[in-house]
Amino acid sequence: MKKLLVASFCVLGAIAQAGAQDKAQLDKARAEGKAAFYANITAVEPIIKAFTADTGVTGEYTRISTSKFVATAITEFEAGKLQADVVQAPLPVLEMLKEKGVLANYRSPAAAGYPEWTRKDAAIQLFGIEYVALIYNKERVKPADVPKRYEDLTLPKWKDQIVMANPANHATTISWLIGLKENVFKSEAEWRAFLKGLAANKPMFVASFGPTPAPVESGEKLIAISMPKYIVTKAPAPLDWARLSQPMMGTPRAIAVTSKAPHPAAARAFVDYWLSQKSMAMLAKDVGEYVLAPGVYPPIDGIKDAKVIAIRELSDDEIVKWGAEFKQIFDVK
Amino acid sequence: MANPRTKLTWSLIALVGALTVFPVLMLMLGSFSEGLTAFGRFTTDKYVEAYTDPAFYEVLANTAVFVLGTSLLSTLLALFLAYLNTRTDIPFKGLFGVISIVPMMIPHLLFAVSWALLLNPSNGLVNLALKEAFGLDEAPFNIYSLWGMIFVEALLELPIAYLIVAPAMASFDVALEESSRVCGAGTWRTLLRVTLPVLRPAILAAFTLGIVRSLASFAVPSMIGMPGRVQVLATHLYTMISTGFATDYGKAAAVGMSVLVASVTLIVVYRALTAESEKFVTVSSRGFRPTLVDLGRARLPLFGLVGLLSVALIVLPVAVLLYTSFVPYSMVPGARAFSLMGLRHWHAVLEDPISLLALKNSLFLAVVGATLGVVLSVFVAYVIVKVKTRAAGLLESLSYLSFSFPGIVIGVGFMWFFVQTPLYATIWALLLGYIATYLPYGIRPMSSAFIQIHSHLEESSLVCGASPLVTLRRIIVPLLVPGIVAGWILLASMFVRELTLSVVLSRPGTEVLAIQILRYSEDGMWGRLSALGIVMILISTGLVVLATLIGNRFKITAA
């Protein structure tokens, strides 16, 4: 009994101390005033607004496209003018920034419940997967015609009916195609036959995932290699995702604090808030993102049961090499 | 004591050089640097890689067809419209004058998307209508092709060509044409032998600018060329910088150098072709009076033709934008679409604090930036046209420097430059960057107007004791009003929808309209994008109307 009482006191003491520490951290963050956040992610303003309201620290979001992210962050960092306290991007981008010394070590207590594999290292925390699926127009594609396997995309009925991001340069699409090779197809020959069949169906290429849903919504094309989150953000568009018997894949999204953050305490407060169940639920519910906080799913029918795999991290050289090969296979001019 | 003209020339070289040289210099460093950013170990690898790519030469061939086709079509259309609007008695001239320049106010991305919705081979609205009307099995048009790119880009470049040609056409001394007729030449012969040759500087300026602009254009090649698998330089550069995560802007800059060389060559050729500018002087005395050509029986058919062109230029794309801003998602028009129409996208845009801030910032940049840009342009154009020294040639080349660089990379050059200064991440960096890049839009209309003003007018004023500044204010500027108004409109409209620099220089607090448009585009939010696009068009139209009214008032006062 005595031991139990002592243990209880210790726990309560630790909680009180942690609470006091949290409060002290938050006070510091408030004194710093704001946390600047560089990312390229859809409609996160509600989270920034909630962060500002809940913590009293102003959240400031700068959206920088993935292709300009590394150049911008490194140019600013080298000139001693990096404005970002926190950066969020696909994992390979943060790996590059870490190599240049742009990231600081920080293990957020808010990520305690996340799977172990999401703690990439002392600096980088994964929080979501940019998942890719086959999105189709449910008013124009009969249920019986909806693909059941990736291989179905090679059927002649999909000729001139597919839209996808350019496989010669869109990094996520390149990674996704490699993900198929490594996680879905039994052999390289099968995978190459799939690529050849898909290319033979002459998909329409667009610059990124952003423009992929519109041609499907309007009926210009019937199916897109795209992201299921558009089912949420573009509702009531007649979009649905093909529930394949094979796994879904995507590149992981990561977050980190910068090493010379102008507002370090605010930066940590922001990362804690971002990784909290509340923020992740907003990201899943409002933006349709696939997040890694346990038990949080986007409101897309059937997505809970889908097997979603984080694709292996591809180096820049690999992406360039495969991009060049896909350029040949898909006859990208 | 140094000649005031020489002093003015060198002061302008210093000013324009400071604005344009550094970003290009940073890009040059980047192209020879091993590292990712502008400074690093020297290497020529990026040039070797960029220029030994076998795809590069096919890209060059496509680019040549694209830019020449675009520039030719836009110049011809501009000449046609400007002649009818300024020199003939065609009805509704004022309206057509505004319509000719409206496409400039539509964000290029939206304009390209609108035409894709109208002319795509699957369910393009025009194709569907034609298939139904003529019982065709296949769509007659496929916008995703080289001709589709030329068509859409030419419509977008038309306003610029128009704004250069129209003022020159308006200040053309009709006595020359009358003399030609008195000597027995008909309307067509007079047009071909007198009117067009006198307008040569303006036509060449429009054509040159069209080439340089279409070389740097990205929206049409990406929205129409990429789906049609037609690669031009801009999309080639995009592919280069967007493959992988560590974007190598140095390699893109290496390719950009050839565009820069091509642009500078064009300017040299242009200067050689217009070297004897006295030939084109038409405003030399009090006898100057523009009169109208009577179109006679051709009046109504030509009116119909211009009307049709106006439909293509503005009515169809703007109607598509309006429609897209009201429907909940991209859908083909029909009973269902109309039943689902609402204001949700408009609410989302107009209640978004960042959109409102962007609106304020863009207005500031347009009004203040265009005014400063025009003041600078008047002086630069004066030196380029009236001070025919080598230094004046240098000034002209400098004014084109950052403008000629492909848009995709010049923004990064500015970022590399401004990050070394206290101006980084402020609205002033955007303002200076805008003026530096778009200076030729201010200079061109002013130069073609200057060319037509005889130096006797200026010399008489100076002889009578007026200072150069008083001469400029009392004699030159009133005659330049059409050019000044055209330049201001061009700059202000460019600044309202500027994206290239803003995308790298904008930070929280300095957001601009085009950045918001880009965000919506990246998220595929075409409804919001269209609503904001309409707001952008309304603002630009307001600025154009305002500038025209002020210009008219000034002209009357000056007279």
PDB file of N, CA, C and O in Angstrom, chain A residues 324 327-328, chain B residues 46-60 231 236 239-240 251 255:
ATOM      1  N   ALA A 324      13.860   9.206 -66.547  1.00  0.00           N
ATOM      2  CA  ALA A 324      14.347   9.115 -67.934  1.00  0.00           C
ATOM      3  C   ALA A 324      13.834   7.828 -68.586  1.00  0.00           C
ATOM      4  O   ALA A 324      13.450   7.825 -69.768  1.00  0.00           O
ATOM      5  N   LYS A 327      10.199   8.089 -69.355  1.00  0.00           N
ATOM      6  CA  LYS A 327      10.029   9.006 -70.492  1.00  0.00           C
ATOM      7  C   LYS A 327      10.041   8.210 -71.797  1.00  0.00           C
ATOM      8  O   LYS A 327       9.237   8.463 -72.701  1.00  0.00           O
ATOM      9  N   GLN A 328      10.946   7.224 -71.853  1.00  0.00           N
ATOM     10  CA  GLN A 328      11.019   6.376 -73.054  1.00  0.00           C
ATOM     11  C   GLN A 328       9.787   5.466 -73.137  1.00  0.00           C
ATOM     12  O   GLN A 328       9.130   5.393 -74.172  1.00  0.00           O
TER      13      GLN A 328
ATOM     14  N   LYS B  46      26.948  21.370 -66.317  1.00  0.00           N
ATOM     15  CA  LYS B  46      25.526  21.654 -66.507  1.00  0.00           C
ATOM     16  C   LYS B  46      25.246  22.004 -67.963  1.00  0.00           C
ATOM     17  O   LYS B  46      24.209  21.647 -68.507  1.00  0.00           O
ATOM     18  N   TYR B  47      26.185  22.724 -68.582  1.00  0.00           N
ATOM     19  CA  TYR B  47      26.030  23.081 -70.001  1.00  0.00           C
ATOM     20  C   TYR B  47      26.134  21.835 -70.859  1.00  0.00           C
ATOM     21  O   TYR B  47      25.335  21.620 -71.771  1.00  0.00           O
ATOM     22  N   VAL B  48      27.128  20.997 -70.538  1.00  0.00           N
ATOM     23  CA  VAL B  48      27.337  19.779 -71.330  1.00  0.00           C
ATOM     24  C   VAL B  48      26.078  18.911 -71.247  1.00  0.00           C
ATOM     25  O   VAL B  48      25.529  18.477 -72.269  1.00  0.00           O
ATOM     26  N   GLU B  49      25.598  18.693 -70.029  1.00  0.00           N
ATOM     27  CA  GLU B  49      24.398  17.856 -69.837  1.00  0.00           C
ATOM     28  C   GLU B  49      23.188  18.420 -70.573  1.00  0.00           C
ATOM     29  O   GLU B  49      22.471  17.709 -71.263  1.00  0.00           O
ATOM     30  N   ALA B  50      22.996  19.734 -70.402  1.00  0.00           N
ATOM     31  CA  ALA B  50      21.799  20.361 -70.971  1.00  0.00           C
ATOM     32  C   ALA B  50      21.813  20.315 -72.498  1.00  0.00           C
ATOM     33  O   ALA B  50      20.798  20.023 -73.132  1.00  0.00           O
ATOM     34  N   TYR B  51      22.983  20.564 -73.099  1.00  0.00           N
ATOM     35  CA  TYR B  51      23.023  20.697 -74.555  1.00  0.00           C
ATOM     36  C   TYR B  51      23.343  19.404 -75.286  1.00  0.00           C
ATOM     37  O   TYR B  51      23.307  19.367 -76.516  1.00  0.00           O
ATOM     38  N   THR B  52      23.638  18.332 -74.547  1.00  0.00           N
ATOM     39  CA  THR B  52      23.864  17.061 -75.248  1.00  0.00           C
ATOM     40  C   THR B  52      22.644  16.152 -75.126  1.00  0.00           C
ATOM     41  O   THR B  52      22.644  15.046 -75.646  1.00  0.00           O
ATOM     42  N   ASP B  53      21.620  16.626 -74.458  1.00  0.00           N
ATOM     43  CA  ASP B  53      20.383  15.842 -74.345  1.00  0.00           C
ATOM     44  C   ASP B  53      19.742  15.747 -75.742  1.00  0.00           C
ATOM     45  O   ASP B  53      19.406  16.768 -76.344  1.00  0.00           O
ATOM     46  N   PRO B  54      19.589  14.508 -76.280  1.00  0.00           N
ATOM     47  CA  PRO B  54      19.056  14.383 -77.646  1.00  0.00           C
ATOM     48  C   PRO B  54      17.648  14.982 -77.797  1.00  0.00           C
ATOM     49  O   PRO B  54      17.281  15.448 -78.884  1.00  0.00           O
ATOM     50  N   ALA B  55      16.886  14.974 -76.697  1.00  0.00           N
ATOM     51  CA  ALA B  55      15.520  15.526 -76.776  1.00  0.00           C
ATOM     52  C   ALA B  55      15.548  17.038 -77.003  1.00  0.00           C
ATOM     53  O   ALA B  55      14.583  17.628 -77.496  1.00  0.00           O
ATOM     54  N   PHE B  56      16.664  17.665 -76.649  1.00  0.00           N
ATOM     55  CA  PHE B  56      16.751  19.115 -76.675  1.00  0.00           C
ATOM     56  C   PHE B  56      16.499  19.682 -78.074  1.00  0.00           C
ATOM     57  O   PHE B  56      15.844  20.711 -78.229  1.00  0.00           O
ATOM     58  N   TYR B  57      16.959  18.969 -79.104  1.00  0.00           N
ATOM     59  CA  TYR B  57      16.864  19.532 -80.460  1.00  0.00           C
ATOM     60  C   TYR B  57      15.444  19.430 -81.029  1.00  0.00           C
ATOM     61  O   TYR B  57      14.991  20.312 -81.764  1.00  0.00           O
ATOM     62  N   GLU B  58      14.737  18.367 -80.620  1.00  0.00           N
ATOM     63  CA  GLU B  58      13.319  18.285 -81.019  1.00  0.00           C
ATOM     64  C   GLU B  58      12.544  19.408 -80.315  1.00  0.00           C
ATOM     65  O   GLU B  58      11.670  20.048 -80.905  1.00  0.00           O
ATOM     66  N   VAL B  59      12.915  19.624 -79.061  1.00  0.00           N
ATOM     67  CA  VAL B  59      12.292  20.705 -78.291  1.00  0.00           C
ATOM     68  C   VAL B  59      12.541  22.053 -78.980  1.00  0.00           C
ATOM     69  O   VAL B  59      11.628  22.873 -79.114  1.00  0.00           O
ATOM     70  N   LEU B  60      13.761  22.252 -79.459  1.00  0.00           N
ATOM     71  CA  LEU B  60      14.098  23.509 -80.131  1.00  0.00           C
ATOM     72  C   LEU B  60      13.249  23.714 -81.384  1.00  0.00           C
ATOM     73  O   LEU B  60      12.754  24.816 -81.642  1.00  0.00           O
ATOM     74  N   GLN B 231       6.442  19.110 -76.482  1.00  0.00           N
ATOM     75  CA  GLN B 231       7.356  19.735 -75.529  1.00  0.00           C
ATOM     76  C   GLN B 231       8.026  20.947 -76.169  1.00  0.00           C
ATOM     77  O   GLN B 231       8.581  20.841 -77.261  1.00  0.00           O
ATOM     78  N   HIS B 236      10.252  21.874 -71.243  1.00  0.00           N
ATOM     79  CA  HIS B 236      11.519  21.140 -71.130  1.00  0.00           C
ATOM     80  C   HIS B 236      12.246  21.591 -69.855  1.00  0.00           C
ATOM     81  O   HIS B 236      12.738  20.765 -69.079  1.00  0.00           O
ATOM     82  N   THR B 239      10.425  20.250 -66.826  1.00  0.00           N
ATOM     83  CA  THR B 239      10.745  18.842 -66.587  1.00  0.00           C
ATOM     84  C   THR B 239      12.120  18.750 -65.924  1.00  0.00           C
ATOM     85  O   THR B 239      12.308  17.988 -64.979  1.00  0.00           O
ATOM     86  N   MET B 240      13.034  19.590 -66.420  1.00  0.00           N
ATOM     87  CA  MET B 240      14.395  19.576 -65.895  1.00  0.00           C
ATOM     88  C   MET B 240      14.426  19.944 -64.405  1.00  0.00           C
ATOM     89  O   MET B 240      15.099  19.308 -63.610  1.00  0.00           O
ATOM     90  N   LYS B 251      21.261  24.129 -63.987  1.00  0.00           N
ATOM     91  CA  LYS B 251      21.156  23.480 -65.297  1.00  0.00           C
ATOM     92  C   LYS B 251      20.080  24.180 -66.134  1.00  0.00           C
ATOM     93  O   LYS B 251      20.257  24.403 -67.341  1.00  0.00           O
ATOM     94  N   VAL B 255      20.406  26.342 -69.867  1.00  0.00           N
ATOM     95  CA  VAL B 255      19.536  26.349 -71.058  1.00  0.00           C
ATOM     96  C   VAL B 255      19.003  27.763 -71.283  1.00  0.00           C
ATOM     97  O   VAL B 255      18.930  28.255 -72.414  1.00  0.00           O
TER      98      VAL B 255
END
